[in-house]
Amino acid sequence: MKAPKNRKWLKPFLKPIRSVFREVMLMSFFINMLALAVPVFVLQVYDRVVFHAGISTLQGLVIGVALVLLFEWILRQSRSRIMQTIALRLDVEVGRKLFDKVTGLPLRELEHRPAAFWQALFRDVDVVRNTLSGPSAVLLADLPFAILFLGLVIIIAPPLAWVLAVIVPLFMVVAWMSGHVMTEASRRERDSSMARDGLVAEMISGRTTIKALAMEDALRPGWEDRHATNIERAAFRGSRNDGFSNLGTSLTMATTVAMTSVGAVAIIHQELTIGALIAANMLSARMLGPLNQLVQQWRVFASYREAVDRLGQVFILDEDRRDSVIASERPQGALTLEDVVFAYRDGDEPVVNGVRIKIPAGGVHALVGRNGSGKTTLLKLMQGLYRPASGRVLMDDADIGQFSRRELAHWVGYVPQECVLFSGSVRDNIAHRRPESTDEEIVKAAKEGGAHAFIVDLPDGYGAEIGEAGRRLSGGQRQRLAIARALVGDPPVVLMDEPSSNLDRQAEAELRRVLTEIGRNRTVIVVTHSPILLAACDTLIALEKGRIALAGPAKKLIPRILGTAPKPVQAAAAPAAVPGPAAAAGAAPERREEAAGGGSA
Ligand code: ADP
């Protein structure tokens, strides 16, 4: 897919390096001027030294040309160094801008496209850097001198001018054609690489499941299909690339043959000296070098334009709010949802449909409902990860849209359904939400989250490395770390999505105590079907197809949901607590009042 043009974002990056580019141009000028020394040397040697046996002239010429070559080498080295500086600067600055952008984009935008798309964007930064600081940029600086060499050939050897008059336009046509064909071939290859890489990334992250279920036979056709498409497209691009490259080489050799033949006739007719012919041949080689490269590099320029456009398309997307207009005080933690509607895709059936509820500050509130009823989505809306399509989410009567992502992350602790940890130490992982946390705060959160006991049991304690995505820990240990991470820094609101799914009975009972404890001065909303945790809840909200079906004091509603009073031992075997549609529909309006009333009391 071709991205629409958007290259304006690059301007601020190019502005500071424009003066460096000018230096490169100046150096290229001298390098190309000095390069003239060799053809001049050859011309002089043939026409003066050889014919007049001028050994002393030869000595002078050799010393002179040696000095020139040394100087030219120094200039080339300096030019390379400058180009490296440009590369480094672009890498740092564009890479940082992309990182900031990707981390700042709304979650809905990030989820909208596959992981491979985002990975490929970081490769686009490489393309931009390589084009602006690699051979293509040097080629751009060298290209104007091809015209200079052409002029010199015409001056030194006028009879050869028409050969070049034919060959130069021919080169330009081949370069343009190569760019045209290669751009499309490269784009198709990139798309197929992205599809294959996406599958590989999914395969690697799910490697345990693949091994456990011996899924390789099921995955193979998909993999082979994508791999084959990628190979086919890469081979096509390679063959076209080779074709144009070979055409360029043949054209270069044909030029030498044509120039030598035409030159020989001119020498016979005494219109040209041998030295002039050889010098003209050398000059034309220097001229055709950049033209030949142009055939190769046109594709690079095309890829560069596409990479800039793709990055541009991402850079114009709106970000989550980064900075608040004024620093806000830590809220109390009351949450109000006013007719919140949200759909994952525009035009789709809303997943959260007109939810209106007031949750007072403090207390433990249960969120229940069937799978897919929108509980997780609602938790994400409550912490501003998604923006409602309509309606508002308020924290202490302030629309959370005005708060920055960082503020919301500080105020709302979140235990996701799948606890994602990152390689690093136990301490790092607990502190991820608040890197500035002190050791005391971390230990306190670990104790509250029920993680402290197992952490101090590890040989390295809080310094223990947990492996990629926390692979060295058990599911329950990961979950406890995620709970500790949510509690660090005493957030006024804590949202937990099935926090006991991986916990044993003892840990669950411990978590129940923790919920009661933290619910004293924090608002805790917990998605759970565990009767043990439900017993710790003050109020209960039941969702049904994205709408509130039931809401009110937990003590009153739990028996209705479970069909029994919550006796922990029996309840553990009871089915998940899901409100029946009939009960839900009938109870909805009245219960909603109850929740709101109870909340404000
Ligand atoms: P619950 O937590 O109650 O099981 P969810 O909030 O996870 O429900 O999902 C509600 C609905 O939204 C489901 O039908 C699910 O298919 C859909 N859904 C959830 N996450 C996404 C997503 N990232 N993109 C598109 N649809 C989603």
XYZ file of C-alpha atoms and ligand atoms in Angstrom:
628
model
C 0.000 0.000 0.000
C 1.335 3.373 -0.956
C 1.220 6.014 1.790
C 0.019 9.489 0.796
C 2.737 12.139 0.559
C 3.793 13.726 3.800
C 7.365 14.913 3.951
C 7.047 18.145 5.871
C 8.036 16.471 9.147
C 11.558 15.911 7.838
C 12.298 19.622 7.382
C 13.230 20.415 11.010
C 15.666 17.505 10.945
C 17.251 18.569 7.677
C 17.603 22.224 8.644
C 20.478 21.807 11.120
C 22.347 19.428 8.819
C 21.956 21.640 5.761
C 25.213 23.464 6.549
C 26.934 20.090 6.924
C 25.583 19.108 3.513
C 27.089 22.298 2.099
C 30.463 21.230 3.509
C 30.018 17.856 1.844
C 29.259 19.591 -1.462
C 32.379 21.722 -1.132
C 34.526 18.707 -0.352
C 33.001 16.822 -3.249
C 33.912 19.761 -5.473
C 37.567 19.544 -4.449
C 37.583 15.757 -4.617
C 36.258 15.866 -8.155
C 38.642 18.635 -9.140
C 41.583 16.680 -7.780
C 40.323 13.598 -9.584
C 41.044 15.450 -12.796
C 44.752 15.162 -11.984
C 44.927 11.539 -13.113
C 43.583 12.020 -16.655
C 45.731 15.156 -16.992
C 48.738 13.132 -15.798
C 48.022 10.366 -18.356
C 47.525 12.885 -21.127
C 50.826 14.581 -20.307
C 52.713 11.294 -20.005
C 51.511 10.050 -23.394
C 51.792 13.297 -25.269
C 54.963 14.747 -23.672
C 56.935 12.147 -21.756
C 56.589 9.178 -24.123
C 57.142 11.085 -27.331
C 59.916 13.338 -26.029
C 61.591 10.866 -23.607
C 61.168 13.460 -20.869
C 62.139 11.438 -17.770
C 62.614 14.553 -15.615
C 59.104 15.750 -16.645
C 57.788 12.311 -15.634
C 59.458 12.599 -12.211
C 57.872 16.008 -11.628
C 54.477 14.742 -12.780
C 54.650 11.654 -10.508
C 55.530 13.742 -7.440
C 52.773 16.216 -8.247
C 50.113 13.571 -8.828
C 51.182 11.659 -5.676
C 50.625 14.793 -3.596
C 47.260 15.333 -5.216
C 46.220 11.723 -4.531
C 47.233 12.057 -0.885
C 45.218 15.224 -0.499
C 42.264 13.647 -2.260
C 42.418 10.673 0.138
C 42.394 13.015 3.133
C 39.380 14.837 1.731
C 37.499 11.574 1.130
C 38.187 10.421 4.657
C 36.921 13.721 6.063
C 33.825 13.525 3.897
C 33.079 10.003 5.191
C 33.458 11.211 8.744
C 31.067 14.088 8.174
C 28.557 11.698 6.642
C 28.816 9.490 9.711
C 28.040 12.483 11.906
C 24.937 13.158 9.826
C 23.914 9.495 10.155
C 24.350 9.555 13.900
C 22.363 12.741 14.297
C 19.509 11.519 12.124
C 19.460 8.159 13.846
C 19.240 9.716 17.268
C 16.735 12.421 16.427
C 14.382 10.647 14.024
C 14.583 7.461 16.114
C 13.665 9.435 19.218
C 10.802 11.192 17.463
C 9.406 7.866 16.289
C 9.789 6.271 19.709
C 7.998 9.214 21.337
C 5.295 9.128 18.712
C 4.657 5.405 18.926
C 4.575 5.441 22.724
C 2.356 8.537 22.662
C -0.281 7.236 20.242
C -3.682 6.282 21.579
C -4.041 2.585 22.321
C -6.846 2.202 19.797
C -4.521 3.464 17.041
C -1.734 1.107 18.156
C -4.047 -1.891 18.238
C -5.526 -0.969 14.882
C -2.415 -2.097 12.987
C -0.369 -5.271 13.344
C 2.885 -5.400 15.322
C 4.838 -5.943 12.088
C 3.686 -2.528 10.829
C 5.174 -0.781 13.859
C 8.374 -2.803 13.643
C 8.743 -1.925 9.967
C 8.487 1.784 10.829
C 11.687 1.535 12.831
C 13.333 0.014 9.753
C 12.082 3.031 7.799
C 14.201 5.211 10.079
C 17.205 3.170 8.897
C 16.214 3.813 5.284
C 16.015 7.578 5.893
C 19.361 7.602 7.679
C 21.109 5.448 5.089
C 19.834 7.523 2.211
C 20.772 10.871 3.715
C 24.180 9.777 4.933
C 25.200 6.908 2.681
C 26.329 6.439 -0.914
C 23.134 7.989 -2.248
C 23.888 11.337 -0.604
C 27.495 11.233 -1.855
C 26.128 10.411 -5.275
C 23.914 13.501 -5.173
C 26.975 15.586 -4.324
C 28.990 13.950 -7.121
C 26.323 14.053 -9.808
C 26.780 17.702 -10.849
C 30.426 16.928 -11.612
C 29.397 14.351 -14.179
C 28.316 17.357 -16.253
C 31.721 18.957 -15.670
C 33.498 15.814 -16.885
C 31.214 15.671 -19.889
C 32.194 19.253 -20.740
C 35.893 18.419 -20.348
C 35.635 15.390 -22.629
C 34.026 17.587 -25.249
C 36.833 20.152 -24.864
C 39.721 17.614 -24.868
C 38.296 15.332 -27.534
C 35.582 17.097 -29.595
C 35.205 14.215 -32.079
C 33.932 11.977 -29.236
C 31.175 14.361 -28.204
C 28.387 12.663 -30.157
C 29.138 9.258 -28.555
C 28.413 10.838 -25.192
C 25.425 12.698 -26.616
C 23.871 9.280 -27.251
C 25.085 7.440 -24.167
C 24.178 9.984 -21.447
C 20.437 10.183 -22.278
C 20.434 6.380 -22.575
C 21.763 6.122 -19.033
C 19.153 8.542 -17.776
C 16.358 6.492 -19.345
C 17.715 3.262 -17.820
C 18.047 4.929 -14.400
C 14.479 6.208 -14.549
C 13.133 2.844 -15.703
C 15.056 1.063 -12.966
C 13.587 3.395 -10.351
C 10.091 2.874 -11.704
C 10.271 -0.923 -11.811
C 12.303 -1.343 -8.635
C 10.072 0.851 -6.487
C 7.055 -1.326 -7.118
C 9.094 -4.542 -6.714
C 10.627 -3.293 -3.451
C 7.242 -2.272 -2.063
C 5.790 -5.690 -2.826
C 8.808 -7.352 -1.215
C 8.448 -5.171 1.874
C 4.751 -6.043 2.233
C 5.518 -9.748 2.015
C 8.400 -9.435 4.523
C 6.030 -7.675 6.901
C 3.445 -10.458 6.608
C 6.125 -13.087 7.233
C 7.723 -11.186 10.128
C 4.321 -10.745 11.738
C 3.791 -14.494 11.719
C 7.313 -15.105 13.049
C 6.775 -12.628 15.904
C 3.478 -14.316 16.800
C 5.117 -17.749 16.586
C 8.013 -16.770 18.811
C 5.852 -15.164 21.477
C 3.607 -18.226 21.480
C 6.417 -20.768 21.318
C 5.437 -22.555 24.515
C 1.891 -23.112 23.278
C 3.163 -24.190 19.872
C 5.406 -26.792 21.486
C 2.752 -27.935 23.934
C 0.072 -28.364 21.272
C 2.562 -29.541 18.603
C 1.078 -26.857 16.389
C 3.863 -26.883 13.824
C 1.790 -28.782 11.242
C -1.054 -26.331 11.641
C 1.286 -23.349 11.301
C 3.437 -24.705 8.478
C 1.086 -23.964 5.521
C 0.692 -20.347 6.634
C 4.412 -19.955 7.172
C 5.337 -21.632 3.871
C 2.830 -19.575 1.987
C 4.199 -16.301 3.350
C 7.793 -17.407 3.102
C 7.315 -18.524 -0.504
C 5.639 -15.229 -1.434
C 8.499 -13.355 0.186
C 11.144 -15.429 -1.618
C 9.334 -15.039 -4.916
C 9.088 -11.275 -4.551
C 12.673 -10.948 -3.299
C 13.868 -13.030 -6.251
C 11.837 -10.889 -8.642
C 13.285 -7.718 -7.162
C 16.777 -9.231 -7.214
C 16.501 -10.292 -10.852
C 15.230 -6.865 -11.923
C 17.989 -5.249 -9.888
C 20.638 -7.460 -11.489
C 19.114 -6.797 -14.906
C 19.445 -3.038 -14.567
C 22.849 -3.295 -12.937
C 24.125 -5.505 -15.777
C 22.627 -3.167 -18.344
C 24.527 -0.308 -16.710
C 27.811 -2.249 -16.817
C 27.278 -3.204 -20.468
C 26.473 0.377 -21.370
C 29.678 1.525 -19.644
C 31.791 -0.993 -21.563
C 30.017 -0.184 -24.819
C 30.854 3.477 -24.223
C 34.578 2.661 -23.874
C 34.468 0.594 -27.090
C 32.547 3.263 -28.981
C 34.782 6.067 -27.743
C 37.980 4.158 -28.509
C 36.763 3.210 -31.994
C 35.580 6.712 -32.850
C 38.758 8.076 -31.218
C 40.972 5.743 -33.277
C 39.398 7.016 -36.494
C 39.887 10.595 -35.265
C 43.567 9.858 -34.448
C 44.064 8.399 -37.919
C 42.591 11.611 -39.356
C 44.862 13.530 -36.970
C 41.932 15.193 -35.245
C 42.939 13.730 -31.853
C 46.090 12.750 -29.934
C 46.464 9.331 -28.235
C 46.855 11.069 -24.880
C 43.598 12.963 -25.406
C 41.762 9.735 -26.272
C 43.044 7.979 -23.153
C 42.301 10.996 -20.957
C 38.815 11.266 -22.498
C 38.223 7.596 -21.776
C 39.248 8.094 -18.152
C 37.080 11.161 -17.794
C 34.115 9.408 -19.315
C 34.620 6.530 -16.847
C 34.438 9.070 -14.009
C 31.364 10.568 -15.549
C 29.632 7.239 -16.153
C 30.421 6.058 -12.598
C 27.821 8.317 -10.967
C 25.364 7.678 -13.816
C 25.791 3.943 -13.308
C 25.247 4.377 -9.595
C 22.164 6.394 -10.354
C 20.653 3.287 -11.965
C 21.204 1.465 -8.657
C 20.387 4.310 -6.325
C 17.176 5.471 -7.961
C 15.497 2.622 -6.153
C 17.042 3.797 -2.893
C 15.651 7.280 -3.493
C 12.230 5.776 -4.192
C 12.372 3.666 -1.012
C 13.470 6.771 0.854
C 10.481 8.751 -0.389
C 8.153 5.939 0.615
C 9.748 5.569 4.059
C 9.462 9.329 4.650
C 5.798 9.237 3.589
C 5.012 6.261 5.816
C 6.691 7.885 8.804
C 4.885 11.111 7.926
C 1.535 9.343 8.049
C 2.283 8.202 11.587
C 3.723 11.550 12.663
C 0.508 13.385 11.790
C -1.624 11.128 13.994
C -2.970 12.673 17.185
C -1.240 11.607 20.374
C -2.522 11.072 23.843
C -2.156 14.196 25.929
C 1.468 14.458 27.047
C 1.356 17.503 29.289
C -1.402 18.868 31.414
C -2.184 22.536 31.183
C -1.951 22.824 34.962
C -0.554 20.422 37.505
C -3.514 18.698 39.131
C -3.674 17.445 42.664
C -3.928 13.769 43.393
C -7.651 12.998 43.051
C -9.774 11.250 45.669
C -10.660 8.549 43.176
C -14.396 8.929 42.543
C -15.260 7.766 39.035
C -18.289 8.814 37.045
C -19.214 7.463 33.640
C -21.726 9.575 31.765
C -23.445 7.729 28.920
C -20.170 6.274 27.703
C -20.292 4.664 24.274
C -17.281 2.986 22.683
C -16.686 0.815 19.608
C -13.344 -0.647 18.508
C -13.990 0.315 14.895
C -16.063 3.192 13.598
C -19.389 1.873 12.428
C -19.181 -1.335 14.501
C -21.705 -2.264 17.153
C -20.609 -0.481 20.384
C -18.827 -2.723 22.888
C -19.725 -0.304 25.691
C -23.134 1.146 25.068
C -24.419 4.053 27.120
C -22.880 3.166 30.476
C -23.900 5.632 33.203
C -22.634 5.043 36.701
C -21.172 6.846 39.654
C -18.551 5.041 41.713
C -17.707 6.822 44.956
C -14.151 7.310 46.187
C -12.984 4.371 48.273
C -14.418 0.896 48.590
C -14.124 -2.260 46.574
C -16.421 -2.545 43.579
C -16.936 -5.728 41.616
C -17.493 -5.708 37.862
C -19.044 -8.910 36.584
C -20.608 -10.145 33.377
C -20.320 -12.793 30.701
C -17.167 -13.130 28.583
C -17.192 -10.422 25.968
C -19.701 -8.243 27.820
C -17.204 -5.352 27.790
C -15.667 -5.453 31.276
C -12.042 -5.148 30.148
C -12.988 -2.437 27.678
C -14.779 -0.532 30.438
C -11.704 -0.744 32.698
C -9.601 0.651 29.852
C -12.068 3.492 29.325
C -11.947 4.293 33.047
C -8.200 4.877 32.863
C -8.296 6.840 29.614
C -6.634 4.154 27.483
C -9.531 4.498 25.042
C -11.484 7.646 24.402
C -15.265 7.223 24.425
C -16.981 7.804 21.092
C -19.526 9.753 23.105
C -20.095 10.416 26.772
C -17.492 11.235 29.395
C -15.419 9.590 32.075
C -14.906 11.820 35.110
C -12.496 11.456 37.988
C -13.564 13.577 40.964
C -15.857 15.489 38.585
C -13.024 16.326 36.142
C -13.131 14.857 32.615
C -10.122 12.527 32.423
C -9.553 13.670 28.821
C -7.756 16.735 30.244
C -5.152 14.658 32.094
C -1.917 13.461 30.577
C -1.247 9.776 30.098
C 1.459 9.971 32.765
C -0.872 11.517 35.328
C -3.527 8.919 34.672
C -0.969 6.119 34.901
C 0.158 7.539 38.258
C -3.338 7.830 39.627
C -4.715 4.583 38.298
C -3.029 1.285 39.114
C -4.009 -1.407 36.632
C -3.639 -5.160 36.794
C -4.360 -6.374 33.261
C -5.882 -9.740 32.483
C -2.621 -10.905 30.939
C 0.178 -9.705 33.171
C 2.888 -8.443 30.850
C 6.262 -8.064 32.510
C 9.579 -7.048 30.966
C 13.047 -8.495 31.240
C 14.932 -6.935 34.123
C 14.907 -7.339 37.872
C 11.927 -7.846 40.157
C 12.490 -4.356 41.519
C 12.522 -2.785 38.033
C 9.270 -4.496 37.169
C 7.451 -3.310 40.266
C 8.821 0.197 39.762
C 7.851 0.430 36.062
C 4.783 2.522 36.800
C 6.785 4.936 38.961
C 10.522 4.695 38.289
C 11.190 7.258 41.026
C 9.739 4.976 43.739
C 11.867 4.440 46.825
C 12.818 0.988 48.093
C 10.345 1.341 50.965
C 7.510 2.101 48.556
C 8.421 -0.907 46.442
C 8.564 -3.282 49.401
C 5.273 -1.874 50.701
C 3.590 -2.463 47.321
C 5.101 -5.965 47.123
C 3.769 -6.769 50.577
C 0.318 -5.434 49.716
C 0.335 -7.337 46.443
C 1.268 -10.559 48.227
C 4.556 -10.762 46.338
C 7.060 -9.981 49.098
C 7.241 -13.510 50.523
C 8.148 -15.207 47.246
C 10.503 -12.390 46.223
C 12.645 -12.681 49.359
C 12.704 -16.432 48.751
C 14.483 -15.897 45.401
C 18.299 -16.181 45.598
C 18.713 -12.561 44.456
C 15.578 -11.223 46.139
C 14.414 -7.947 44.629
C 17.454 -7.966 42.326
C 16.498 -11.300 40.726
C 16.314 -11.239 36.922
C 12.889 -12.455 35.825
C 13.849 -13.340 32.242
C 12.187 -12.313 28.982
C 8.580 -11.272 29.765
C 9.046 -12.708 33.270
C 9.401 -16.237 31.911
C 11.418 -17.388 34.924
C 8.455 -16.806 37.221
C 5.326 -18.879 37.600
C 1.977 -17.535 36.409
C 0.906 -16.800 39.972
C 4.188 -15.043 40.778
C 3.846 -12.903 37.661
C 0.326 -11.974 38.669
C 1.452 -10.988 42.166
C 4.206 -8.810 40.682
C 1.625 -7.178 38.433
C -0.564 -6.467 41.472
C 2.423 -4.988 43.321
C 3.201 -2.868 40.255
C -0.369 -1.551 40.277
C -0.168 -0.620 43.953
C 3.195 1.124 43.972
C 2.919 4.852 44.671
C -0.494 4.534 46.371
C -2.716 5.322 43.376
C -6.186 6.550 44.419
C -7.799 4.176 41.892
C -6.865 0.551 41.366
C -8.384 -1.434 38.512
C -7.919 -5.197 38.482
C -8.917 -7.510 35.671
C -9.341 -11.063 36.959
C -6.467 -10.642 39.446
C -6.892 -14.077 40.966
C -7.018 -16.142 37.774
C -3.533 -17.555 38.455
C -3.539 -17.448 42.252
C -3.833 -20.414 44.578
C -6.480 -20.468 47.273
C -4.161 -19.077 49.911
C -2.981 -16.241 47.707
C -6.571 -15.513 46.756
C -7.573 -15.273 50.422
C -4.560 -13.021 50.959
C -5.638 -10.846 48.011
C -9.098 -10.589 49.511
C -7.568 -9.158 52.685
C -5.463 -6.795 50.565
C -8.549 -5.628 48.659
C -10.372 -4.846 51.888
C -7.287 -3.081 53.183
C -6.570 -0.928 50.118
C -10.279 -0.313 49.584
C -10.299 1.737 52.797
C -8.657 4.733 51.189
C -8.640 3.828 47.500
C -11.244 3.076 44.868
C -10.768 -0.509 43.806
C -12.676 -1.879 40.846
C -12.153 -5.538 40.308
C -13.355 -7.734 37.472
C -13.767 -11.103 39.076
C -15.925 -14.156 39.254
C -14.169 -15.484 42.315
C -16.624 -15.815 45.218
C -13.704 -15.249 47.590
C -12.915 -11.857 46.086
C -16.583 -11.004 45.561
C -17.040 -11.380 49.292
C -14.643 -8.471 49.793
C -16.667 -6.158 47.542
C -18.951 -3.376 48.714
C -20.845 -2.818 45.502
C -21.395 -4.853 42.392
C -21.912 -3.819 38.791
C -22.995 -6.389 36.238
C -22.509 -5.769 32.546
C -24.564 -7.362 29.812
C -23.619 -6.718 26.173
C -21.959 -3.435 27.041
C -24.821 -2.117 29.177
C -25.248 -2.072 32.922
C -27.678 -4.830 33.748
C -27.466 -4.726 37.498
C -25.811 -2.512 40.070
C -26.056 -2.084 43.801
C -24.732 -3.219 47.174
C -22.733 -6.414 46.807
C -24.219 -8.086 49.863
C -27.660 -7.884 48.327
C -26.712 -8.808 44.774
C -24.107 -11.544 45.218
C -26.569 -14.158 46.409
C -28.720 -13.372 43.381
C -25.797 -13.754 41.037
C -24.341 -16.864 42.588
C -27.710 -18.325 43.327
C -26.455 -18.842 46.881
C -24.819 -16.976 49.715
C -21.069 -16.686 49.125
C -19.702 -19.485 51.263
C -16.074 -19.715 50.214
C -15.706 -23.534 50.253
C -18.876 -24.263 48.275
C -18.509 -21.176 46.207
C -15.133 -22.219 44.823
C -16.865 -24.999 42.947
C -19.759 -22.796 41.856
C -19.928 -21.624 38.241
C -18.766 -18.137 37.314
C -20.967 -15.358 38.544
C -22.908 -14.163 35.564
C -26.177 -12.327 35.732
C -28.934 -13.970 33.741
C -30.341 -11.780 30.995
C -33.851 -11.778 32.418
C -32.765 -10.753 35.900
C -30.472 -8.191 34.446
C -32.981 -6.578 32.152
C -35.659 -6.361 34.819
C -33.406 -5.024 37.504
C -31.406 -2.548 35.517
C -33.088 0.848 36.030
C -33.855 0.369 39.697
C -30.396 -1.005 40.516
C -28.649 1.737 38.677
C -30.335 4.207 40.978
C -29.186 2.139 43.914
C -25.573 2.267 42.871
C -25.661 5.960 42.201
C -27.504 6.669 45.416
C -25.329 4.393 47.485
C -22.284 5.976 45.909
C -23.038 9.526 46.775
C -24.126 8.650 50.307
P -14.810 -8.936 28.706
O -13.679 -8.340 29.432
O -16.126 -8.670 29.340
O -14.639 -10.398 28.437
P -13.927 -7.319 26.518
O -14.071 -5.919 26.969
O -12.575 -7.905 26.535
O -14.958 -8.242 27.304
O -14.475 -7.430 25.037
C -15.738 -6.972 24.659
C -15.891 -7.117 23.160
O -14.972 -6.293 22.495
C -15.647 -8.532 22.663
O -16.685 -8.859 21.773
C -14.343 -8.475 21.929
O -14.411 -9.263 20.785
C -14.211 -7.010 21.562
N -12.803 -6.576 21.660
C -12.065 -6.594 22.777
N -10.834 -6.075 22.542
C -10.816 -5.736 21.236
C -9.828 -5.151 20.378
N -8.622 -4.784 20.820
N -10.152 -4.936 19.095
C -11.379 -5.258 18.638
N -12.343 -5.814 19.390
C -12.084 -6.053 20.675
